[in-house]
XYZ file of C-alpha atoms in Angstrom:
625
model
C -22.530 85.996 -93.446
C -24.402 89.205 -94.377
C -23.204 91.830 -96.837
C -21.455 93.956 -94.241
C -19.704 90.877 -92.888
C -18.496 89.917 -96.342
C -17.221 93.422 -97.032
C -15.491 93.713 -93.675
C -13.765 90.331 -93.751
C -12.733 90.848 -97.378
C -11.127 94.126 -96.388
C -9.161 92.635 -93.483
C -7.947 89.632 -95.470
C -10.134 87.058 -93.714
C -12.901 86.327 -96.195
C -11.890 82.879 -97.366
C -14.968 82.273 -99.516
C -15.177 85.699 -101.120
C -16.568 84.204 -104.345
C -19.836 83.632 -102.479
C -20.284 87.421 -102.334
C -18.197 89.047 -105.068
C -18.812 88.340 -108.739
C -22.255 87.556 -110.164
C -24.932 85.825 -108.075
C -28.573 84.956 -108.514
C -30.895 86.838 -106.240
C -34.087 88.817 -105.869
C -34.661 92.525 -105.372
C -38.132 93.673 -104.345
C -39.417 90.232 -105.268
C -37.909 90.331 -108.767
C -35.422 87.641 -109.817
C -32.155 88.552 -111.443
C -28.435 88.767 -110.718
C -26.374 90.840 -108.319
C -22.982 92.032 -109.531
C -20.185 93.017 -107.141
C -16.731 94.175 -108.177
C -13.773 95.309 -106.058
C -12.265 98.383 -107.733
C -11.481 100.839 -104.912
C -10.072 103.693 -106.993
C -12.285 103.453 -110.076
C -14.297 106.517 -111.053
C -17.216 104.374 -112.237
C -17.927 100.663 -112.680
C -20.696 99.287 -114.886
C -21.776 95.919 -116.230
C -22.281 95.410 -119.951
C -23.576 92.260 -121.556
C -26.295 90.457 -123.421
C -28.881 91.780 -120.971
C -27.818 95.431 -121.400
C -27.539 95.390 -125.170
C -23.886 95.752 -124.309
C -23.199 99.499 -124.678
C -26.853 100.388 -125.270
C -27.815 100.498 -121.581
C -24.909 99.642 -119.248
C -25.832 98.711 -115.677
C -24.122 101.256 -113.373
C -22.924 99.917 -110.025
C -22.870 101.863 -106.777
C -19.680 102.240 -104.773
C -19.488 101.161 -101.142
C -16.909 102.601 -98.763
C -15.139 99.221 -98.874
C -14.237 99.812 -102.524
C -16.762 97.204 -103.652
C -19.209 98.279 -106.360
C -22.660 96.649 -106.414
C -25.749 96.570 -108.617
C -28.710 94.408 -109.566
C -30.139 93.537 -112.978
C -33.625 92.016 -113.292
C -32.877 91.279 -116.943
C -29.803 89.071 -116.451
C -30.343 85.366 -117.086
C -28.351 82.171 -116.922
C -26.076 81.623 -119.919
C -25.766 85.277 -120.849
C -22.350 86.881 -121.326
C -21.134 89.986 -119.522
C -18.035 92.087 -118.875
C -17.064 94.743 -116.363
C -16.731 98.258 -117.775
C -14.289 100.162 -115.607
C -13.734 103.894 -115.820
C -10.335 103.830 -114.261
C -8.687 106.386 -112.046
C -7.628 109.017 -114.575
C -10.638 108.585 -116.854
C -9.608 105.710 -119.132
C -12.484 103.281 -119.831
C -11.703 99.586 -120.325
C -13.606 96.322 -120.615
C -12.319 93.999 -117.885
C -13.003 90.429 -116.823
C -14.917 89.679 -113.670
C -12.102 88.463 -111.353
C -14.545 86.152 -109.564
C -16.177 84.698 -112.694
C -16.486 80.907 -112.592
C -17.053 80.455 -116.309
C -15.452 82.389 -119.170
C -15.797 82.303 -122.938
C -13.217 80.414 -124.958
C -10.186 82.504 -125.811
C -9.547 84.952 -127.305
C -12.902 86.173 -125.914
C -12.937 87.065 -122.224
C -16.572 87.517 -121.358
C -17.944 85.880 -118.235
C -20.972 83.592 -118.498
C -23.746 83.733 -115.925
C -24.315 80.451 -114.124
C -26.744 79.097 -111.600
C -25.281 77.393 -108.565
C -26.273 73.727 -108.768
C -24.377 71.559 -106.248
C -23.084 68.293 -107.645
C -24.245 65.007 -106.101
C -20.825 63.487 -105.585
C -20.299 59.730 -105.543
C -16.759 59.665 -104.115
C -17.482 59.564 -100.385
C -15.611 56.258 -99.972
C -12.463 57.782 -101.483
C -12.741 60.920 -99.346
C -13.259 58.804 -96.243
C -10.144 56.725 -96.927
C -8.171 59.887 -97.679
C -9.162 61.378 -94.349
C -8.525 58.144 -92.426
C -5.144 57.168 -93.866
C -3.665 60.519 -94.879
C -0.722 60.552 -97.268
C 2.577 60.686 -95.365
C 2.868 56.925 -94.922
C 1.191 56.068 -98.201
C 2.593 55.634 -101.734
C 2.520 58.767 -103.883
C 3.607 58.331 -107.498
C 2.373 61.176 -109.692
C 1.898 61.325 -113.457
C 2.238 64.977 -114.445
C 0.036 65.981 -117.380
C -0.315 69.044 -119.551
C -4.001 68.797 -120.380
C -3.616 70.499 -123.740
C -1.027 68.126 -125.192
C -1.370 64.653 -123.667
C -3.522 63.733 -126.635
C -5.351 65.753 -129.269
C -8.402 64.878 -131.315
C -8.588 64.275 -135.054
C -8.576 68.048 -135.706
C -5.582 68.674 -133.483
C -7.630 70.150 -130.649
C -6.766 69.291 -127.028
C -8.834 66.606 -125.367
C -11.653 67.899 -123.212
C -12.193 66.468 -119.758
C -14.941 64.230 -121.127
C -12.420 62.650 -123.499
C -9.710 62.534 -120.829
C -12.134 60.716 -118.563
C -12.506 58.071 -121.270
C -8.812 57.661 -122.061
C -6.507 59.221 -119.473
C -8.054 57.578 -116.418
C -7.800 54.020 -117.838
C -4.196 54.831 -118.776
C -3.412 55.979 -115.228
C -4.921 52.785 -113.834
C -3.095 50.597 -116.346
C 0.218 52.329 -115.607
C -0.273 51.945 -111.836
C 0.063 55.609 -110.900
C -1.442 56.772 -107.625
C -2.086 60.398 -108.620
C -2.345 62.639 -111.654
C -1.081 66.218 -111.490
C -2.429 68.705 -114.009
C -0.576 71.819 -115.093
C -2.804 74.802 -114.267
C -6.329 74.251 -115.529
C -7.483 77.731 -114.521
C -8.342 80.140 -117.336
C -5.329 81.626 -119.113
C -5.121 83.822 -122.223
C -2.325 81.999 -124.054
C -1.828 78.251 -124.404
C 1.918 78.717 -124.852
C 2.118 79.778 -121.197
C 1.153 76.178 -120.272
C -1.384 77.799 -117.918
C 1.156 79.532 -115.672
C 0.002 83.098 -116.412
C -3.495 82.958 -115.040
C -6.398 85.208 -115.860
C -9.327 83.484 -114.116
C -8.611 82.451 -110.545
C -12.056 80.886 -110.183
C -12.664 79.826 -113.786
C -11.704 76.586 -115.493
C -9.877 77.026 -118.806
C -12.851 76.670 -121.211
C -10.663 74.962 -123.842
C -10.889 71.852 -121.660
C -14.628 71.923 -121.106
C -17.112 72.928 -118.440
C -16.630 73.013 -114.646
C -19.166 70.179 -114.411
C -17.046 68.076 -116.769
C -14.001 68.651 -114.572
C -15.984 67.650 -111.495
C -16.994 64.451 -113.272
C -13.369 63.818 -114.240
C -12.174 64.167 -110.638
C -14.995 61.946 -109.408
C -14.137 59.270 -111.976
C -10.478 59.428 -110.903
C -11.522 58.854 -107.303
C -13.757 55.942 -108.246
C -10.670 54.394 -109.883
C -8.464 55.136 -106.846
C -6.544 57.956 -108.506
C -5.896 61.211 -106.647
C -6.027 64.535 -108.491
C -3.519 67.341 -107.944
C -3.626 70.716 -109.698
C -0.951 73.383 -110.092
C -1.878 76.864 -108.882
C -0.103 80.202 -109.300
C -0.613 82.711 -106.454
C 2.589 84.680 -107.038
C 2.013 86.357 -110.392
C -0.626 86.814 -113.078
C -0.994 87.784 -116.728
C -0.352 91.418 -117.556
C -3.099 91.470 -120.231
C -4.948 94.771 -119.931
C -8.390 93.160 -119.990
C -7.669 90.939 -117.002
C -6.489 91.826 -113.462
C -3.695 94.211 -114.442
C -4.101 97.668 -112.841
C -7.773 96.880 -112.550
C -9.052 100.269 -111.431
C -6.264 102.277 -113.050
C -4.027 102.025 -109.992
C -2.108 99.092 -108.509
C -5.011 96.966 -107.327
C -3.917 93.330 -107.271
C -0.223 94.158 -107.890
C 2.381 95.970 -105.773
C 2.464 99.769 -105.621
C 6.210 99.744 -106.302
C 6.555 99.144 -110.070
C 9.823 97.251 -109.578
C 8.059 94.800 -107.273
C 4.905 94.672 -109.393
C 6.655 93.865 -112.664
C 7.977 90.349 -113.200
C 10.483 90.982 -115.962
C 11.576 87.394 -116.506
C 8.069 86.036 -116.959
C 6.421 89.077 -118.529
C 3.762 89.125 -115.821
C 2.723 91.052 -112.708
C 3.326 90.066 -109.103
C 0.472 90.004 -106.593
C 0.797 92.385 -103.652
C 0.765 89.608 -101.070
C 0.663 92.068 -98.187
C -2.660 93.594 -99.271
C -5.600 92.258 -97.280
C -8.028 92.084 -100.195
C -5.503 90.187 -102.314
C -5.104 87.677 -99.476
C -8.868 87.174 -99.347
C -8.925 86.779 -103.130
C -6.129 84.196 -103.330
C -7.094 82.107 -100.315
C -10.698 82.049 -101.530
C -9.428 80.906 -104.924
C -7.531 77.892 -103.624
C -10.264 76.822 -101.212
C -12.770 77.089 -104.059
C -10.740 74.689 -106.209
C -10.236 72.246 -103.366
C -13.854 72.266 -102.254
C -15.740 72.686 -105.510
C -13.708 70.047 -107.351
C -12.754 67.689 -104.474
C -9.052 68.033 -105.285
C -6.578 65.874 -103.399
C -3.590 68.160 -103.666
C -2.280 71.532 -104.760
C 1.177 72.329 -106.059
C 1.960 75.990 -105.483
C 4.098 77.166 -108.377
C 7.130 79.467 -108.168
C 7.214 79.840 -104.385
C 10.733 81.296 -104.547
C 9.338 84.274 -106.461
C 7.189 85.045 -103.410
C 9.990 84.625 -100.872
C 12.685 86.954 -102.160
C 12.655 90.523 -103.440
C 15.612 89.880 -105.748
C 14.286 86.732 -107.430
C 13.533 88.500 -110.703
C 15.850 90.104 -113.262
C 14.805 93.697 -112.602
C 15.953 96.207 -109.966
C 15.000 95.611 -106.355
C 15.118 97.341 -102.994
C 15.922 95.697 -99.636
C 13.279 95.257 -96.955
C 13.195 97.233 -93.713
C 15.929 94.972 -92.316
C 18.206 95.604 -95.277
C 18.000 92.089 -96.766
C 16.275 90.397 -99.715
C 13.434 88.607 -97.962
C 9.899 89.359 -99.114
C 8.401 89.710 -95.656
C 4.848 90.125 -96.966
C 5.226 87.062 -99.164
C 6.536 84.928 -96.317
C 3.741 86.053 -93.995
C 1.112 85.397 -96.665
C 2.412 81.886 -97.421
C 2.382 81.057 -93.711
C -1.124 82.411 -93.353
C -2.336 80.602 -96.442
C -0.958 77.225 -95.390
C -2.493 77.571 -91.943
C -5.893 78.444 -93.386
C -5.844 75.675 -96.003
C -4.722 73.090 -93.455
C -7.341 74.232 -90.935
C -10.044 73.530 -93.514
C -8.487 70.524 -95.269
C -5.616 68.855 -93.382
C -5.929 65.760 -95.585
C -5.160 67.629 -98.826
C -1.572 67.514 -100.140
C 0.045 70.950 -100.036
C 3.227 71.115 -102.133
C 5.735 73.820 -103.016
C 7.858 74.200 -106.123
C 10.792 75.935 -104.466
C 14.524 75.893 -105.120
C 16.212 77.731 -102.236
C 17.422 76.268 -98.952
C 17.234 79.344 -96.742
C 13.751 78.801 -95.325
C 12.257 75.571 -93.944
C 9.461 75.030 -96.433
C 7.853 71.949 -94.872
C 8.282 72.720 -91.185
C 5.188 73.907 -89.314
C 4.583 77.637 -89.154
C 5.005 77.680 -85.367
C 8.545 76.362 -85.917
C 9.421 79.101 -88.398
C 8.516 77.137 -91.537
C 5.979 77.731 -94.270
C 3.841 74.721 -93.396
C 3.857 72.881 -96.734
C 3.583 69.090 -96.728
C 6.187 68.563 -99.474
C 8.840 70.462 -101.339
C 10.089 69.538 -104.786
C 13.700 68.407 -104.379
C 15.224 70.522 -107.122
C 18.782 69.943 -105.901
C 18.423 66.167 -106.192
C 16.867 66.508 -109.623
C 19.619 68.752 -110.973
C 22.406 66.599 -109.543
C 21.005 63.289 -110.695
C 20.261 64.414 -114.245
C 23.704 65.939 -114.572
C 25.202 62.615 -113.450
C 23.171 60.412 -115.803
C 24.051 62.628 -118.765
C 27.766 62.010 -118.149
C 29.948 59.526 -119.965
C 30.248 56.576 -117.524
C 34.020 56.830 -117.654
C 33.772 60.172 -115.855
C 31.153 59.195 -113.296
C 33.615 57.994 -110.673
C 34.937 61.539 -110.499
C 31.469 62.957 -109.813
C 29.958 60.157 -107.740
C 28.890 62.605 -105.039
C 26.138 63.783 -107.388
C 24.194 60.587 -106.643
C 25.147 60.326 -102.985
C 25.021 63.888 -101.680
C 21.218 63.828 -101.305
C 21.562 61.301 -98.466
C 23.127 64.069 -96.390
C 19.963 66.189 -96.477
C 17.117 63.973 -97.740
C 15.186 64.325 -94.474
C 15.917 68.002 -93.863
C 12.553 68.651 -95.518
C 9.717 66.436 -96.700
C 10.636 65.993 -100.340
C 9.033 65.023 -103.615
C 11.417 63.744 -106.311
C 10.296 65.217 -109.611
C 11.203 64.810 -113.247
C 8.759 67.469 -114.397
C 7.801 69.284 -117.582
C 10.465 71.917 -116.872
C 13.212 69.339 -117.506
C 12.088 68.342 -121.014
C 11.678 71.700 -122.786
C 13.729 74.631 -124.088
C 16.538 72.495 -125.470
C 17.006 70.403 -122.333
C 16.044 67.271 -124.318
C 13.653 64.507 -123.315
C 14.395 62.181 -120.416
C 15.502 59.421 -122.779
C 17.579 61.777 -124.933
C 19.448 63.012 -121.843
C 20.860 59.539 -121.223
C 24.405 58.654 -122.289
C 25.250 56.347 -125.182
C 23.521 54.737 -128.116
C 19.806 54.010 -128.147
C 20.149 50.708 -126.293
C 22.272 52.236 -123.530
C 19.992 55.258 -123.281
C 17.070 53.005 -122.402
C 19.245 51.060 -119.946
C 20.236 54.297 -118.264
C 16.634 55.489 -118.137
C 15.450 52.283 -116.474
C 18.308 52.578 -113.989
C 17.386 56.190 -113.268
C 13.692 55.490 -112.709
C 14.519 52.566 -110.420
C 16.815 54.858 -108.425
C 14.084 57.493 -108.160
C 11.579 54.901 -106.917
C 14.056 53.461 -104.395
C 15.251 56.819 -103.041
C 13.291 58.297 -100.091
C 10.648 60.812 -101.141
C 7.415 60.896 -103.091
C 7.648 60.603 -106.899
C 6.616 62.513 -110.029
C 7.227 61.901 -113.739
C 6.051 64.077 -116.614
C 4.042 62.492 -119.407
C 6.020 60.895 -122.226
C 8.874 59.970 -119.936
C 7.185 56.695 -119.063
C 7.789 55.283 -122.546
C 11.008 57.114 -123.349
C 9.770 59.625 -125.897
C 12.843 60.848 -127.802
C 11.682 64.332 -128.814
C 11.391 66.914 -126.076
C 7.900 68.009 -125.110
C 6.012 70.404 -127.384
C 2.998 71.990 -125.721
C 1.201 72.598 -129.017
C 1.005 68.963 -130.124
C 0.272 65.611 -128.548
C 2.883 63.183 -127.253
C 4.729 61.007 -129.760
C 2.432 58.029 -129.178
C 3.641 56.450 -132.418
C 6.943 55.775 -130.608
C 5.217 52.835 -128.938
C 5.373 50.981 -132.253
C 9.108 50.690 -131.567
C 10.024 47.659 -129.455
C 12.304 49.560 -127.065
C 9.707 52.248 -126.367
C 7.046 49.613 -125.809
C 9.277 47.676 -123.415
C 10.140 50.911 -121.609
C 6.441 51.480 -121.018
C 6.092 47.903 -119.749
C 8.992 48.507 -117.372
C 7.528 51.749 -116.003
C 4.156 50.077 -115.503
C 5.716 47.238 -113.510
C 8.053 49.566 -111.598
C 5.052 51.637 -110.504
C 3.304 48.499 -109.281
C 6.500 47.389 -107.542
C 6.532 50.699 -105.693
C 2.933 50.303 -104.541
C 3.481 46.692 -103.496
C 6.489 47.311 -101.241
C 5.820 49.242 -98.052
C 9.540 49.654 -97.459
C 9.568 52.218 -100.269
C 7.005 54.559 -98.727
C 6.050 53.723 -95.150
C 9.042 55.460 -93.493
C 9.759 58.116 -96.066
C 10.931 60.956 -93.848
C 13.375 59.427 -91.383
C 16.700 57.594 -91.400
C 14.963 54.672 -89.655
C 13.678 53.690 -93.093
C 17.061 54.043 -94.810
C 20.401 52.244 -94.471
C 23.286 53.424 -96.679
C 25.291 50.283 -97.391
C 27.967 51.650 -99.702
C 28.144 55.184 -101.048
C 31.928 55.117 -101.491
C 32.372 52.694 -104.391
C 33.420 55.400 -106.817
C 35.849 53.281 -108.828
C 33.137 50.815 -109.885
C 30.432 53.516 -109.694
C 28.041 51.264 -107.785
C 25.668 52.644 -105.157
C 23.895 50.354 -102.686
C 21.445 51.112 -99.916
C 18.479 49.549 -98.123
C 14.899 50.590 -97.411
C 12.895 49.061 -94.577
C 9.550 49.183 -92.761
C 8.795 49.420 -89.067
C 8.077 45.655 -89.142
C 11.525 44.776 -90.462
C 10.601 44.218 -94.120
C 13.819 44.842 -96.020
C 14.795 45.727 -99.592
C 18.383 46.071 -100.838
C 18.994 48.184 -103.939
C 22.188 48.168 -106.015
C 22.708 50.611 -108.871
C 25.487 50.017 -111.390
C 26.251 53.329 -113.092
C 28.598 51.909 -115.743
C 28.062 49.585 -118.760
C 30.253 46.916 -117.133
C 28.685 43.762 -115.706
C 29.911 43.099 -112.146
C 30.196 39.356 -111.566
C 30.701 38.002 -108.054
C 29.754 41.395 -106.723
C 29.677 41.402 -102.918
C 28.153 43.810 -100.443
C 27.386 43.725 -96.749
C 23.789 43.402 -95.608
C 22.241 44.173 -92.226
C 20.311 40.904 -91.803
C 21.298 37.308 -92.477
C 19.011 34.978 -94.400
C 17.725 34.121 -97.854
C 17.380 36.979 -100.345
C 15.621 36.953 -103.704
C 15.968 39.380 -106.562
C 12.639 41.130 -107.051
C 13.627 43.646 -109.745
C 16.296 43.551 -112.433
C 16.188 46.441 -114.895
C 18.118 44.524 -117.567
C 15.592 41.757 -118.177
C 14.778 41.099 -121.820
C 11.123 41.985 -121.311
C 12.186 45.490 -120.291
C 14.538 46.003 -123.210
C 17.679 44.477 -121.693
C 19.640 41.324 -122.492
C 19.054 39.131 -119.426
C 16.728 36.201 -120.097
C 16.252 35.645 -116.375
C 17.427 37.322 -113.202
C 19.752 36.252 -110.431
C 18.776 33.133 -108.458
C 18.001 33.471 -104.728
C 21.076 33.821 -102.552
C 21.881 33.041 -98.922
C 24.051 35.410 -96.972
C 27.562 34.407 -95.930
C 28.951 35.195 -92.466
C 31.687 37.664 -93.255
C 32.926 41.017 -92.035
C 32.233 43.800 -94.546
C 32.496 47.373 -93.282
C 30.301 47.335 -90.160
C 28.172 44.419 -91.415
C 28.643 40.810 -90.381
C 26.858 39.249 -93.354
C 27.512 39.508 -97.096
C 25.538 38.868 -100.254
C 27.177 37.928 -103.571
C 25.518 38.250 -106.973
C 25.937 39.391 -110.560
C 25.147 43.050 -111.082
C 23.900 43.865 -114.603
C 25.739 46.401 -116.726
C 24.169 49.875 -116.379
C 21.427 48.156 -114.427
C 19.702 48.173 -111.086
C 19.134 45.055 -109.017
C 16.772 45.053 -106.042
C 16.661 42.225 -103.516
C 14.157 41.343 -100.835
C 14.781 39.513 -97.592
C 12.627 36.431 -98.063
C 13.539 34.478 -94.951
C 15.627 35.533 -91.979
C 18.581 33.430 -90.915
C 18.729 31.642 -87.599
C-alpha cells in the first residue's frame, strides 16, 4: 500500500496494519538512508521530533502536516538504537513532549522515549504447533489456563521481576510440570505504573521494557509452543492511561478519547476512554491487536473490561443516554463487532475472549446473529456464586444450594470460561485457600473439592498463580508468590493434587470434547440439598462416561447411592481426600457394579462411600450386558 492508501484507509478506520506506516521507519530520501517519522495529530499547531539525532532541543526535526492530520518528516541522521520523542505544539499553543503512539520499543520507566529499531523478521521454529492449532482448533480441545502476572510470579535476588529470558528458563518448565495447556499473561504492553498490573496502557505496540526486549518475548512464545503450551495475553482497548506524556489529549483536543468529557473520563479507574466511534482510533486499536497476534504468534487474546465499552453508564460519573434514550454505547458495540470480524477474518484459529459481566448482549454469538463474535466469555456469575457458596459454613449450605446448581440453567447460553482470576485474590478478598471454610485442614479439603468441581463443570478453565498450591496470603503485585509455602506439607500436597487434576482433565475427553451442549452433560441429582451433595455426568460422543459427586459438607456419606445412566462396572478415578493430596484416605473406593434399581428416571444405581468435604469421580470401565 502506498502513502496515500495508508492515509486514506487510516482515516476511514480500515487500516489494520497502521504501524507499517505510522511511527518511525527506516527508509531512504534522495538516496540517503535514515528514518521517516509519521504522527497523527490532526489539530496540533506544529509537530516535531526531538532525540539523540537532533541534539534534543538543539535542532528539532519539524514535520509537515498532511490533510489527513498525519505529520511526516525524514531525518538522515537518525540511527538504530537512538532515543526520540514527539514534540507537540498543541491546539492552544502548549508544547509537550509526547510518546510515539506507534513506537515498538520504549525506554524503561519512568522514561518514555521511543527507541529506533530496524525491522528484522524472526525465523520462527514453531510451524508444527501453528499447524496443529489451525487443524484442530480449540473448541473441542482441553483449555486449562495458568494466569500469570509477569512482574510478580518470581523475582530475582534483587527483588526485580523476572525477564522473559528468565521466565523461559523457569516458568515454561513449571507449566509443563503442572500440566497446564496455556499460560495467560496480564497485559505485557508498556504501562507507566506497575501497580496498575498493566491495565492502564501507554504503548499499544510496545512491550513493557521491564520484562525485556520484543525479541525475548518472541523467543518465550516460541519456547512455549515447542513445549506444547499456548500463550494468551490480556489487552485493553477500552481505556488508557491519562498521563500527559502519553496518548491523553494528544494534540490538545480529544484525539484518542471522546469529545464529551463525561464519556472520555473514566472516573473509577482514573483513566480515559477511547472514542470507539472514531475511524482513526479503530485503525489504531485493530492494528494494535493484529500486531501482537502476528508479531508474537499469540494463541489467544483476552479483551479486558468489555462491559465498559458496552454501556454509557458503566462508570461512576454522569452519563447521557444514546439517541434511542437508553444506556447502550452504540459506537462501542459496533466497534467490538467490527474488531471481532476483522480479527477472525485474519486469524480464525486464535482464541478471542471477553471479560464481561452483563447478560444483556450475546457476547459469543456470531455478529450476524446480533452477538459480538467472541469465542469465550468469562463466566463471572458462576465464579461469584461458587465462591460465595464455598466460603459458607457447611451447616448453611443446604439453604443456598442453588448457588452451585443454578449455572446448569444457563451454562450453554454462551461459550464460557470458568475463571478464578487475579481479581478474586486482591483488595481484601483473600486468597483462594483463605476463602475456604474451616480450619487449615478443612480449607485445603474445600479447595480440592472446588478445583475438582471447576474441572468437571462444562467450560474452559483458568486459575491465577499461587492458587495451585494454596498460597494463604492474598496476591501482592509488588512481590513474588509465597514459594516458601511449599515447605509446608499441605501446600506441597495441594500442588501435587493440582498437577494431577490438570493431567486428569487432559486425559479425559468427556471433560472437554462436548463443552458447549447438553449432549455432553447429564444432571443426575441437583436437589440433594439436605446432604449438600451434587452429582452429574460428563460424556463424549463415543459414549465415554464420567460420574462426578461433590460432597459439600464435612460428613462422610457411607452407602451413598445415586442413579446412573448406564449399567456396568465403574471405577473411581479421582478421590480428592486421598492421603497423597492432603486428605485422610489411604486408598480410594474399590470398583463397583451397578444394581438394577429405579432411582428417579434411572434404572441403575451405584453405591459407594463419599468422602467428607470431598469429590469422587467415577469412570464407566465396562458396560453391562
